[in-house]
Structure formats: structure tokens, C-alpha cells
Coordinates of C-alpha atoms in Angstrom, one line a residue:
G1 CA -41.1 -31.9 16.0
C2 CA -42.3 -32.7 12.5
P3 CA -41.2 -29.7 10.4
A4 CA -41.3 -31.6 7.1
D5 CA -44.9 -32.8 7.6
E6 CA -47.1 -31.1 5.0
S7 CA -50.2 -31.6 7.2
P8 CA -49.0 -31.2 10.8
T9 CA -51.4 -31.6 13.7
L10 CA -51.1 -31.4 17.4
G11 CA -51.8 -35.1 17.6
K12 CA -48.8 -35.8 15.4
A13 CA -46.6 -33.5 17.5
V14 CA -47.7 -35.3 20.6
S15 CA -46.9 -38.7 19.1
Q16 CA -43.5 -37.5 17.8
L17 CA -42.5 -36.1 21.2
Q18 CA -43.7 -39.2 23.0
S19 CA -41.7 -41.5 20.8
T20 CA -38.5 -39.4 21.1
L21 CA -39.0 -38.1 24.7
P22 CA -35.5 -38.8 26.1
T23 CA -34.0 -36.6 23.4
W24 CA -35.8 -33.4 24.5
T25 CA -35.4 -30.9 27.3
V26 CA -37.0 -27.7 28.3
A27 CA -34.3 -25.3 29.5
T28 CA -32.6 -28.3 31.2
L29 CA -35.3 -28.2 34.0
D30 CA -34.8 -32.0 34.5
D31 CA -34.5 -33.9 37.7
Q32 CA -34.6 -37.5 38.7
E33 CA -38.3 -37.6 39.3
Q34 CA -39.6 -35.6 36.3
A35 CA -37.9 -34.9 33.0
S36 CA -38.9 -31.5 31.6
A37 CA -39.9 -33.2 28.3
E38 CA -42.4 -35.2 30.3
T39 CA -43.9 -32.0 31.6
L40 CA -44.1 -30.6 28.0
L41 CA -45.7 -33.8 26.8
A42 CA -48.3 -33.7 29.6
M43 CA -49.1 -30.0 28.8
L44 CA -49.5 -30.8 25.0
K45 CA -51.7 -33.8 25.8
T46 CA -53.9 -31.6 28.0
V47 CA -54.4 -29.0 25.3
W48 CA -55.0 -31.7 22.7
R49 CA -57.4 -33.9 24.7
N50 CA -59.4 -30.9 25.9
H51 CA -59.8 -29.7 22.3
E52 CA -60.9 -33.2 21.2
R53 CA -63.2 -33.7 24.1
H54 CA -65.5 -31.0 22.7
V55 CA -65.8 -32.6 19.2
G56 CA -69.1 -34.4 18.9
A57 CA -69.0 -38.2 18.6
A58 CA -71.2 -40.1 16.2
G59 CA -72.6 -37.0 14.7
S60 CA -73.5 -35.3 17.9
P61 CA -72.8 -31.5 18.0
P62 CA -69.6 -30.4 19.7
Q63 CA -69.9 -29.5 23.4
P64 CA -68.7 -26.0 24.1
A65 CA -65.9 -25.4 26.6
T66 CA -66.7 -23.6 29.8
Q67 CA -65.1 -20.3 30.4
D68 CA -62.7 -21.8 32.9
E69 CA -61.7 -24.6 30.5
A70 CA -61.1 -22.2 27.7
E71 CA -59.0 -19.8 29.8
A72 CA -56.9 -22.6 31.4
V73 CA -56.1 -24.2 28.0
L74 CA -55.4 -20.7 26.5
F75 CA -52.9 -19.9 29.2
L76 CA -51.3 -23.4 28.9
A77 CA -51.0 -23.1 25.1
A78 CA -49.5 -19.6 25.5
T79 CA -46.8 -21.0 27.8
I80 CA -46.0 -23.8 25.4
V81 CA -45.7 -21.4 22.5
Q82 CA -43.4 -19.1 24.5
W83 CA -41.1 -22.0 25.4
F84 CA -40.7 -22.8 21.7
E85 CA -40.5 -19.2 20.6
H86 CA -37.7 -18.5 23.0
G87 CA -35.7 -21.6 22.1
L88 CA -36.2 -23.3 25.5
V89 CA -37.4 -26.6 24.0
K90 CA -34.3 -28.3 22.6
R91 CA -32.9 -31.7 21.6
V92 CA -30.3 -33.0 24.0

């Protein structure tokens, strides 16, 4: 990640992971068709883009998330946090 960044954001984390993707793994759950870091990146992008989608453009008010969207992103974010908390996301 970007531990030295004084103003970290999810967007910066997504960018850092994307640029160093081959150097990461999630509990070595890699196979020939899908690297685990690709799965993690897709999950982070889903959380990030769904958050950004609700921010108003050109001064328009933010659009609220539906209950289903909010729950899905919450559960996804909880999984990501657990992976990091338990040391499952590692450099290879």
C-alpha cells in the first residue's frame, strides 16, 4: 500500500495496487486464470466506484445509495478489511 502517504485515499490505494499487481497475493489463492490480487483489485474498485457514483457532479446533490447497494458494499469492505487485518494480503 501507501503507508508513508500523509493523505491516503482509496483511489490512491487502488492505483498503487494496480501498478504493482504482480507483486501481491491474497493467501496464495492464485491460479492460471485469476490472480488473487486481481480479485482484490476488483473488489477495491467496486467499493471505490460505488462510493464515487453517489457524489454529485457539477454541483448536483449526491444520490443516496439504495439499501441493497449499501449492504453489498459494506459486506465487501468488511471482507477486504478482514483480509488485511489477518495478514492474508501479502507481497510475493
